Amino acid sequence: MRRFFVLVACATALALAACSQAVPQTTRVADTGGSRKGDFGPPQGEPIKAILTSPPHVPPPTNRDYPAKVIVELEVIEKDMEIAEGVSYTFWTFGGTVPGSFIRVRQGDTVEFHLKNHPSSKMPHNIDLHGVTGPGGGAASTFTAPGHRTQFTFKALNQGLYVYHCATAPVGMHVANGMYGLILVEPPEGMTPVDHEFYVMQGDFYTVGKYREKGHQPFDMQKAIDENATYVLFNGAETSMTGPNALKVKTDQRVRMYVGNGGPNLVSSFHLIGEIFDKVQYEGGTHFQENVQTTLIPAGGAVTVEYHTEIPGSYVMVDHSIFRAFNKGALAILQVEGAEKPHVYSGKQVDEMYIGDKVASLAPVAEAATARVSGTLTKAQQIAAGAVLYKGTCSTCHQDSGAGLPNVFPPLAKSDFLQKDPQRAIGIVLNGLTGPVTVNGNTYNSVMPPMSQLTDDEIANILTFALNNWGNSGPAISKQDVATIRATTKRPEGAAH
Ligand SMILES: [Cu+2]
């Protein structure tokens, strides 16, 4: 049927151009037979204890040519972890991480699954593995109260990359708190060898406070129901793969990433800026697509992407539903080291437009937040935090040097306007500025957009930095100063509150 179609297409195309070698190779994937061909008989040899890994690591290949009995031991732990610098959140985890431990088995394996729920847990939990054939994917057999353990066994009949997640009511809340992960069921012949494999999983999170609002943030059920995510993250934290945690590879290497989407709500437009996926096994299935820019990953779905590295530099992984990348945290960095290849790309450029404050460590921001809570915040700590936040927020226009651009963006460095009335600057950041303004004798008549999506803390630190850097001198601006002005002035139309 498919061959017939190709012939017809060729015959039509012949009139326009030669069609000699036009039969595509890639679309002719053999039928794997699915679950009907996935039973290779009873398990052989000694039972094997599965090696589980935390993200971004992937367990080694099974390297087996026979079906085995594989024992998986997974423990649910509820714990506080950092979701962004200086922001903690109570995650519910499979194995202590978000996403949960990566599980790797071979098609035809018999998996004896043990689920433990740590005694310190407050909730019961269970597991639904999308790679299981059987009602509930294991959920009904694994309902586990705190301090208890359950067990069930399944045969992995279908090869593929599958999401697992908790399915205890309220399901959405358990998933939103980070209860998901991936299980790879290798095809009998194994995966083709590559130089690096990584485990990346997206999820959306809902907190009472706004994005990057410091301190401990509780789950917000109404925001979750409204699908109004506060954070969209790879591997459960804004800094999971930025700054010193960036993924590291070399040039001329083959890289495979197992990428899942736990949801609970959002579909991912997964993209790696500056790379093209040579091969994508979309929806975690067997067929593949080649030369792909952006691939869709449904909530509760997964994808295997492969690419080859050519040019050194920083590559930015994003959900290309792009506000999520820059305003909700869905951004990670792949660092490629090696020799330049000017015939392919003119030179290495770290693109600050994309990376912004993620190039450097955000640690000073967290330090300032902790100090503020304990009442020991110093001006120096605010300046250090502000310096990081200024990058990619204000530097785009006012420049790293604070010098601005002639006739377009006024300077903040040595600005008489800024230093004359520091409180006025708070209103400028919150509400923007339009109309003529004279800075150091030069008049600018342009538009600064409101930046009220920033938290009070962030604005206080950025302004303290600007007022005490580049030869400026001014006071420290406090979070309370910003809160007061935010409360007493109305945001312009279209601005965040
Ligand atoms: Cu749960």
PDB file of N, CA and C and ligand atoms in Angstrom, residues 76 92 94 123-126 166-168 174-175 179, ligand 1:
ATOM      1  N   VAL A  76       8.980   6.051  47.958  1.00  0.00           N
ATOM      2  CA  VAL A  76       8.378   7.380  47.916  1.00  0.00           C
ATOM      3  C   VAL A  76       8.830   8.164  49.142  1.00  0.00           C
ATOM      4  N   TRP A  92       6.714  15.635  46.485  1.00  0.00           N
ATOM      5  CA  TRP A  92       6.471  14.220  46.756  1.00  0.00           C
ATOM      6  C   TRP A  92       7.219  13.467  45.653  1.00  0.00           C
ATOM      7  N   PHE A  94       9.433  10.008  43.824  1.00  0.00           N
ATOM      8  CA  PHE A  94       9.754   8.594  43.658  1.00  0.00           C
ATOM      9  C   PHE A  94      11.277   8.488  43.708  1.00  0.00           C
ATOM     10  N   MET A 123       1.078  11.134  53.202  1.00  0.00           N
ATOM     11  CA  MET A 123       0.062  10.704  52.246  1.00  0.00           C
ATOM     12  C   MET A 123       0.289   9.248  51.833  1.00  0.00           C
ATOM     13  N   PRO A 124      -0.783   8.556  51.450  1.00  0.00           N
ATOM     14  CA  PRO A 124      -0.592   7.281  50.767  1.00  0.00           C
ATOM     15  C   PRO A 124      -0.244   7.559  49.301  1.00  0.00           C
ATOM     16  N   HIS A 125       0.454   6.641  48.655  1.00  0.00           N
ATOM     17  CA  HIS A 125       0.821   6.819  47.246  1.00  0.00           C
ATOM     18  C   HIS A 125       0.737   5.475  46.532  1.00  0.00           C
ATOM     19  N   ASN A 126       0.735   5.503  45.198  1.00  0.00           N
ATOM     20  CA  ASN A 126       0.818   4.281  44.400  1.00  0.00           C
ATOM     21  C   ASN A 126       1.556   4.605  43.110  1.00  0.00           C
ATOM     22  N   CYS A 166       2.263   8.798  40.033  1.00  0.00           N
ATOM     23  CA  CYS A 166       1.379   8.403  41.121  1.00  0.00           C
ATOM     24  C   CYS A 166      -0.057   8.596  40.646  1.00  0.00           C
ATOM     25  N   ALA A 167      -0.949   7.719  41.075  1.00  0.00           N
ATOM     26  CA  ALA A 167      -2.345   7.824  40.654  1.00  0.00           C
ATOM     27  C   ALA A 167      -3.272   7.755  41.857  1.00  0.00           C
ATOM     28  N   THR A 168      -2.815   8.308  42.967  1.00  0.00           N
ATOM     29  CA  THR A 168      -3.630   8.373  44.176  1.00  0.00           C
ATOM     30  C   THR A 168      -4.402   9.692  44.172  1.00  0.00           C
ATOM     31  N   HIS A 174      -0.945  14.948  43.251  1.00  0.00           N
ATOM     32  CA  HIS A 174       0.235  14.098  43.409  1.00  0.00           C
ATOM     33  C   HIS A 174       1.210  14.307  42.254  1.00  0.00           C
ATOM     34  N   VAL A 175       0.663  14.444  41.043  1.00  0.00           N
ATOM     35  CA  VAL A 175       1.528  14.665  39.878  1.00  0.00           C
ATOM     36  C   VAL A 175       2.159  16.060  39.955  1.00  0.00           C
ATOM     37  N   MET A 179       5.371  13.701  41.310  1.00  0.00           N
ATOM     38  CA  MET A 179       5.362  12.241  41.328  1.00  0.00           C
ATOM     39  C   MET A 179       5.274  11.636  39.928  1.00  0.00           C
TER      40      MET A 179
HETATM   41 CU    CU B   1       1.286  10.049  45.378  1.00  0.00          CU
END
